[in-house]
XYZ file of C-alpha atoms in Angstrom:
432
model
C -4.983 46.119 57.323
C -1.794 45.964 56.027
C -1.457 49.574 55.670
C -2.485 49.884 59.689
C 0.066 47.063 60.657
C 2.858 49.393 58.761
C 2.025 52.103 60.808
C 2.014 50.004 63.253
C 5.566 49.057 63.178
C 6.486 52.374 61.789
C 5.512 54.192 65.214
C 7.248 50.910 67.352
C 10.226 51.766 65.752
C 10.291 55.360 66.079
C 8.968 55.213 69.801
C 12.200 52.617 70.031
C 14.503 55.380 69.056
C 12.961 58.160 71.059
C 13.745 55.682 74.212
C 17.047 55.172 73.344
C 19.806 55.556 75.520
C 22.823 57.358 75.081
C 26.135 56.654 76.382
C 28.641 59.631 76.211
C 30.242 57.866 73.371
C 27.292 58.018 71.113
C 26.773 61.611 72.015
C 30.342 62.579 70.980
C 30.371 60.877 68.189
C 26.741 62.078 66.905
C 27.813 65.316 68.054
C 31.602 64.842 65.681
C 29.247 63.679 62.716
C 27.055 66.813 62.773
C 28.628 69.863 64.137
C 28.892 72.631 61.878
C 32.885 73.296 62.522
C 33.730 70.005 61.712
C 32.142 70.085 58.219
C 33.662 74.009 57.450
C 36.984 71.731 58.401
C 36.247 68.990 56.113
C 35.470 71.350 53.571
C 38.564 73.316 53.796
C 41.115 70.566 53.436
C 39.105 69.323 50.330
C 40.252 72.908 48.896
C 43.583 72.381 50.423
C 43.779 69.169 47.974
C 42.285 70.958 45.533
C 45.367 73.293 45.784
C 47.728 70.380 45.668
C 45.992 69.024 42.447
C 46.542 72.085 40.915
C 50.216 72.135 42.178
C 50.785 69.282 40.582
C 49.183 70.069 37.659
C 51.571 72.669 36.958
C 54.379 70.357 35.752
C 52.735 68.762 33.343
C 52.326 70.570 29.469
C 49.807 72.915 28.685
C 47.802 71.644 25.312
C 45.395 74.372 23.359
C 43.219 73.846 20.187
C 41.972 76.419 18.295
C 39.225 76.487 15.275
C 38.792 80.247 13.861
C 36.539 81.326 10.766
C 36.853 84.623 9.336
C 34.682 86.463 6.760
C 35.921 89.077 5.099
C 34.259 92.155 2.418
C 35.303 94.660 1.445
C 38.887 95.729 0.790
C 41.411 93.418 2.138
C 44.819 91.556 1.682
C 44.675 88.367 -0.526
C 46.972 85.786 0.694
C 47.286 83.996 -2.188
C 49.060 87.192 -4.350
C 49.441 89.515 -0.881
C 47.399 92.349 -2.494
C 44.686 94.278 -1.875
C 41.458 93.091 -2.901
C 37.896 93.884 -3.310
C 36.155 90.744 -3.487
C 34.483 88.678 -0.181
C 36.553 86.378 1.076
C 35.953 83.294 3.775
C 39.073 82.266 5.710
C 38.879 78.820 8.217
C 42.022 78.634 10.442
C 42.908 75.197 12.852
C 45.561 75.333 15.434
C 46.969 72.930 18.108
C 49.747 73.970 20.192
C 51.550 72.877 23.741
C 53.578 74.756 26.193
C 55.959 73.576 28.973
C 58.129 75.671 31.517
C 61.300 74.616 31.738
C 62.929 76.936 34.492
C 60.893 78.896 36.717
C 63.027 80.041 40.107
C 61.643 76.477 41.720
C 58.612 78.203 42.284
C 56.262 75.434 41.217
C 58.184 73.163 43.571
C 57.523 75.365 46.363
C 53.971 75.620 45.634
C 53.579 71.845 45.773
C 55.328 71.767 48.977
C 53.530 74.720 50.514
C 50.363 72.483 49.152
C 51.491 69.642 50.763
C 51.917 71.369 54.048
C 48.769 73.167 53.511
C 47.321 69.663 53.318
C 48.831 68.241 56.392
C 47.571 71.408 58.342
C 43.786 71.017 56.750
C 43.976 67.180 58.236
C 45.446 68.455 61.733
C 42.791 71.418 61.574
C 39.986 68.665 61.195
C 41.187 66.742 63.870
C 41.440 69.497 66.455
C 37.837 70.316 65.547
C 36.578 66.829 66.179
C 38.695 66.492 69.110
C 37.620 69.842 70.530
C 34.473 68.999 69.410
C 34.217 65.609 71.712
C 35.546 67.267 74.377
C 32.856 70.130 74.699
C 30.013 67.573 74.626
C 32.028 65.323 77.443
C 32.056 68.025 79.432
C 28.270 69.076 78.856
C 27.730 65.126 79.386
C 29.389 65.646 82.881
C 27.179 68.991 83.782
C 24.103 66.732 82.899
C 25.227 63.515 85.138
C 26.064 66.062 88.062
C 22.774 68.348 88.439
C 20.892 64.858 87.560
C 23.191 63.865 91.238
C 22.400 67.063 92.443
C 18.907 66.855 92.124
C 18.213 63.110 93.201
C 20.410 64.704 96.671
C 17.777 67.299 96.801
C 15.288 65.081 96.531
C 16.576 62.001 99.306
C 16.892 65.605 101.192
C 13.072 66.649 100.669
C 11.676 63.655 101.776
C 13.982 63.233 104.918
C 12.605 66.899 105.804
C 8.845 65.614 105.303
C 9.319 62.542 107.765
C 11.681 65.013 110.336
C 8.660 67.353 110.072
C 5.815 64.854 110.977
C 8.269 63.255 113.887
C 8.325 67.099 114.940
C 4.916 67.759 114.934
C 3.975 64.761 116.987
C 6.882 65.620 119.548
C 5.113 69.190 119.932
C 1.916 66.937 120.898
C 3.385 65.330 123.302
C 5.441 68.398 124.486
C 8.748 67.421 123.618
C 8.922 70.231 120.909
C 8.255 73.918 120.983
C 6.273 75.518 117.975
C 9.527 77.381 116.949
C 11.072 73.790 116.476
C 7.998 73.012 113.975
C 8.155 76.524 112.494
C 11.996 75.816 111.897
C 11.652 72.185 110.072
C 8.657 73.932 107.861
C 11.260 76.700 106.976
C 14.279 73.568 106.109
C 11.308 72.248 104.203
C 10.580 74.904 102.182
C 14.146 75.612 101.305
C 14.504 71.896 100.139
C 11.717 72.244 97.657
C 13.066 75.735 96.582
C 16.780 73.642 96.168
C 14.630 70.832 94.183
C 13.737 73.563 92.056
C 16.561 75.201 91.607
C 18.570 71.778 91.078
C 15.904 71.074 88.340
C 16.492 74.398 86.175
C 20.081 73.678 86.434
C 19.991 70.017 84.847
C 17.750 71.755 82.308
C 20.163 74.043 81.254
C 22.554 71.289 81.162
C 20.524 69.388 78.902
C 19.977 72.010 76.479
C 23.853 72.796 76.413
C 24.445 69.121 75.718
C 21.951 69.316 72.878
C 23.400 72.133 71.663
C 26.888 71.029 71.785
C 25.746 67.703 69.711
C 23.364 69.918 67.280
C 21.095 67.373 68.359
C 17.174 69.226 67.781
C 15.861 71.024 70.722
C 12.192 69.966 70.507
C 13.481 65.791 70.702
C 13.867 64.010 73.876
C 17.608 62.947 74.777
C 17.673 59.723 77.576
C 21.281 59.833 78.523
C 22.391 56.221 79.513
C 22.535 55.067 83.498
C 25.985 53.105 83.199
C 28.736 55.525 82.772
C 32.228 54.490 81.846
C 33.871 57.776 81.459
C 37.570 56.686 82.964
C 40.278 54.466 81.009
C 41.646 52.412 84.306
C 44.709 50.866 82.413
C 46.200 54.201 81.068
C 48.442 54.894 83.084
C 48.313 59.032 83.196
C 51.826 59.365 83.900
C 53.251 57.882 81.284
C 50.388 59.841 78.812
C 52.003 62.926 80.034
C 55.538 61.673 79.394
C 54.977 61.679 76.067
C 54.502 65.369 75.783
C 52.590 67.333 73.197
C 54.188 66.165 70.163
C 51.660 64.989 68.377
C 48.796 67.369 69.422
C 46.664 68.533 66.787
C 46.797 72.309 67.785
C 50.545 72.100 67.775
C 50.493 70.045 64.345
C 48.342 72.509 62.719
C 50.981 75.625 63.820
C 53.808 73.634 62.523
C 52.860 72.988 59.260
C 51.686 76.403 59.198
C 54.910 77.276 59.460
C 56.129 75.246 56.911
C 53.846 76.432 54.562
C 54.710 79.626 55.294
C 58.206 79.179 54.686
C 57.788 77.337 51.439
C 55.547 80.488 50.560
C 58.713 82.780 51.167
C 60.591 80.680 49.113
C 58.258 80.910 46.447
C 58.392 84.648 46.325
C 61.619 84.385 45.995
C 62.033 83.041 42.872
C 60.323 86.034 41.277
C 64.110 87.076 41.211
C 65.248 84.498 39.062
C 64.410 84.349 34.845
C 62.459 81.537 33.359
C 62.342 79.278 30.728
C 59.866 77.721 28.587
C 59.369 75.927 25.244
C 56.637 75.878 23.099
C 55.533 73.723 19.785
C 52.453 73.870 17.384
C 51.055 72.786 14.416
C 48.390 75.147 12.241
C 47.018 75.329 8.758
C 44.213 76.947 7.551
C 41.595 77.092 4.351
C 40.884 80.539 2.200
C 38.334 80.718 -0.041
C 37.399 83.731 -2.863
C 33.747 83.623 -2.694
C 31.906 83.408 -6.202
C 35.311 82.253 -7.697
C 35.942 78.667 -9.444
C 39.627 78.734 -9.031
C 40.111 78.137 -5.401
C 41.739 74.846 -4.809
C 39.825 72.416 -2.482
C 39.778 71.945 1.294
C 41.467 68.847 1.740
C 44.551 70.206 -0.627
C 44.383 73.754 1.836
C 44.469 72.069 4.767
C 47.355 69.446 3.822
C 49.366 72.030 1.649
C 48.886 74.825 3.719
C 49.706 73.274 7.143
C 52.761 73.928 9.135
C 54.859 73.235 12.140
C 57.015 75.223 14.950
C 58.621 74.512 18.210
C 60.171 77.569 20.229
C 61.784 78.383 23.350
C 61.836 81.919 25.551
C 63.362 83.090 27.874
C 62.132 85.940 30.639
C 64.734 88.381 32.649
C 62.858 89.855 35.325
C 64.919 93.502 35.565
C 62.661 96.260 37.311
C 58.732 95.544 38.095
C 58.529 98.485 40.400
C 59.544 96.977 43.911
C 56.371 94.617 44.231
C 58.405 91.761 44.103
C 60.618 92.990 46.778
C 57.666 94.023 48.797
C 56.121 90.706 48.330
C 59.051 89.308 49.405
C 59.280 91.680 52.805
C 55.364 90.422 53.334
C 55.995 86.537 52.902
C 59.516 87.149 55.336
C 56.727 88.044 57.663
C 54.252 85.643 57.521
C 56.961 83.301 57.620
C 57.820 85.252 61.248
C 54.768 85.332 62.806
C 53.879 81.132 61.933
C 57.403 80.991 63.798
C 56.273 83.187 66.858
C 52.778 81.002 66.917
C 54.220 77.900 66.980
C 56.356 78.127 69.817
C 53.556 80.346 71.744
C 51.392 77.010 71.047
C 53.753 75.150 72.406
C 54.056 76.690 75.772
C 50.544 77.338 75.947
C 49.633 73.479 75.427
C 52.728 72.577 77.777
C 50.868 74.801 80.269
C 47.751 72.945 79.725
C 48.880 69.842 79.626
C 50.851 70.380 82.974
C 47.526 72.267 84.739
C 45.526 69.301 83.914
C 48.071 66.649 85.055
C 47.963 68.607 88.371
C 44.278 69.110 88.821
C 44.248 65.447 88.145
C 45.816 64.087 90.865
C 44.669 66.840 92.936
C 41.095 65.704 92.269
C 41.820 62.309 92.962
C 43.054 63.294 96.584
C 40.409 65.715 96.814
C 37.918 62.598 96.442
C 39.722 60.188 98.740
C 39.665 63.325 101.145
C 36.133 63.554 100.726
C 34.774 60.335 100.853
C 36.314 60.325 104.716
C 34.542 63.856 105.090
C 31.161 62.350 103.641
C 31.346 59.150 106.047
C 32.351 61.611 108.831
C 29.413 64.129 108.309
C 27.070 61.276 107.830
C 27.688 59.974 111.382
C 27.464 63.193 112.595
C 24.448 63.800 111.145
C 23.031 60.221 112.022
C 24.046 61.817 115.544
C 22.988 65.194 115.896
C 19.296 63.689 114.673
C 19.317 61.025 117.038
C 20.087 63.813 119.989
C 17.165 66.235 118.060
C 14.936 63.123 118.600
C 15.483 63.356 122.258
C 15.323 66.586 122.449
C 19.463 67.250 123.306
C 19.923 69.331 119.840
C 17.827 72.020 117.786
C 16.452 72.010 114.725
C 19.001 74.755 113.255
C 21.425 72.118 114.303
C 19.969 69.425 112.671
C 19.780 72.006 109.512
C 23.079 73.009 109.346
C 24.249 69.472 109.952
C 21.894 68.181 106.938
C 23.243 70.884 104.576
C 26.949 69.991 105.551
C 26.435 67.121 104.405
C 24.182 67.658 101.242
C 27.196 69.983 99.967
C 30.143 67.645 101.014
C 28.134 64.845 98.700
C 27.724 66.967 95.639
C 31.721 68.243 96.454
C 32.092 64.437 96.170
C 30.304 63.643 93.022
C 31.772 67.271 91.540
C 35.191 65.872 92.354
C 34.916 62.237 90.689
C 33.247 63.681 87.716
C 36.618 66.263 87.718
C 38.535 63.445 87.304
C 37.184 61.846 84.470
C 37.344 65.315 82.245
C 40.824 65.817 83.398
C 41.856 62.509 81.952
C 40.027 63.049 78.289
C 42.209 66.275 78.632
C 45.393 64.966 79.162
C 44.842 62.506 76.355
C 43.969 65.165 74.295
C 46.639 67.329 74.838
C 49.402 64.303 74.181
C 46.980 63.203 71.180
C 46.122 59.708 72.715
């Protein structure tokens, strides 16, 4: 029994889920969570940090230990009298030395500042991708709430046609309508069921970009939430544009490209200069003529025979057949062409930011505009059936009326729903 009732609850709780219902927020942020180029992002500015570590790593000292052991037949040099011998010999050697570089052109401090930029570019790269990310699924959101319009239009539409059809077919009992009249609201019929259809496949397709655009799994059911709140009333969008582009992710990312770029150059550069470096240690070591009584004992080896150095060097780079000038003729470019992308991201988000402004407003006119037309056809419509019904209009009138208005609705719904993506773009855009 208690086994059952934990199945019990088990299946509850997972039927609870399946019923869930998503707002758009939850799908964008399931969809930032799990979408493949957010985690390549995530993983590249980990090795972008990595690369900074390692930057920074190359200031401190370099320590090495080292533990040889050497055996030796045959002829060979005895170190104790520095003649040639016959006899086996065993030799143990210990080491422990550091090195530090002193001088090297400023390239290390380059590197950890074309790090750091690399850095700052991984976190704007991640961003953009979540951002970007957000906004694909917002839009797919919108696809899904407007053929889910589209389709509930169709449908109001449909079952209009089936009581126009049976008002018809009475009339043409009566005489008041021909057989063509009938023949004509069978054919409107038919093409509402075939729209119903169509309208169907479309929010279908919708759905399954949405899902795809979350990586959310195919074979589960998604139940999209009924209250929308896609808008942000007390933004004000003209100020949001006012504040330009400055901050935008895209643009972010190309600048510190640039930067890292030009730290890069710099870094090349110092190939040119000569570096410096010191060095110190500390070795001894323990020798040993096998089958012979003589040989003094480890500890008095290792403490007699140890010994101590510190050194300094210098290196004069003269002639390293042209690499480093060719090297230096690449980076100049790379340096170049993060220039040239930078400002072509610039005007190419400026242009976006300023074609989205535009469509915004224009789609909120476009809705005022249309709300009029939609009031407008519907009185006409309410008109043109009320004169079918007495017989003053024809059915392809009262067809073409009905679709005029079926297409200045869903021009109505397209138009709201073009408002709300314009204003996620904006913000995007000004990185709001």
């Amino acid at each position: 029994m208690k086994k059952l009732y934990l199945t019990l609850i088990l299946m509850q709780s997972l039927q609870a889920n399946a019923q869930e219902q998503w707002s758009v927020w939850q799908c964008m942020d399931y969809a930032v969570e799990h979408n493949h180029n957010v985690r390549k992002a995530t993983l590249s500015l980990d090795s972008y940090k990595a690369e900074k570590l390692s930057a920074i790593g190359s200031f401190l000292p370099s320590i090495g230990a080292n533990i040889g052991a050497q055996y030796n037949f045959g002829r060979a040099i005895d170190p104790e009298t520095n003649t040639y011998t016959d006899v086996s010999t065993f030799n143990n050697s210990y080491s422990l030395s550091t090195s530090l570089p002193i001088f090297d052109g400023f390239s290390r401090i380059h590197s950890l500042r074309a790090a750091k930029a690399d850095v700052l570019m991984g976190k704007n790269n991640l961003q953009q991708q979540k951002d970007q990310t957000a906004l694909a699924v917002f839009q797919a959101f919108i696809n899904v709430l407007y053929y889910k319009g589209t389709v509930k239009m169709a449908e109001e539409k449909l079952q209009e046609s089936i009581l126009t059809l049976k008002q018809t077919r009475l009339m043409e009992e009566i005489g008041r309508k021909s057989p063509a009249d009938v023949a004509q609201i069978e054919a409107q019929l038919a093409a509402d069921e075939y729209l119903i259809t169509q309208q169907q496949n479309n929010l279908h397709l919708a759905m399954l970009s949405l899902k795809k655009e979350m990586n959310y799994p195919l074979a589960d059911t998604l139940i999209l939430s009924e209250n929308h709140s896609l808008t942000t009333e007390d933004i004000n969008i003209a100020e949001i544009s006012a504040n330009g582009i400055t901050n935008n992710p895209e643009l972010q990312q190309s600048y510190y490209a640039q930067r890292s770029a030009l730290h890069q150059l710099r870094r090349t550069r110092s190939a040119l200069f000569p570096s410096l470096s010191v060095n110190a240690g500390i070795g001894t070591n323990y020798y040993k003529t096998l089958h012979s009584e003589n040989t003094q004992s480890f500890n008095q080896q290792f403490k007699n025979n140890r010994g101590e150095y510190v050194g300094a060097s210098i290196s004069i780079p003269l002639f390293n057949r042209l690499n480093t000038i060719a090297s230096i003729r690449r980076a100049k470019n790379n340096y170049k062409i993060a220039c040239e992308n930078y400002v072509q991201k610039t005007v190419e988000l400026q242009k976006l930011l300023k074609e989205a402004e535009l469509d915004y407003y224009g789609s909120i006119k476009e809705t005022k505009q249309l709300e009029k037309k939609v009031a407008s056809d519907s009185i006409a419509y309410s008109l043109i059936k009320h004169q079918y019904n007495e017989g003053l209009s024809t059915a392809i009138d009262l067809q073409t009326s009905a679709s005029t208005l079926l297409k200045t609705r869903a021009d109505l719904a397209k138009s709201r729903l073009t408002i709300a993506l314009k204003h996620q773009l904006i913000r995007y855009y000004t990185a709001l």
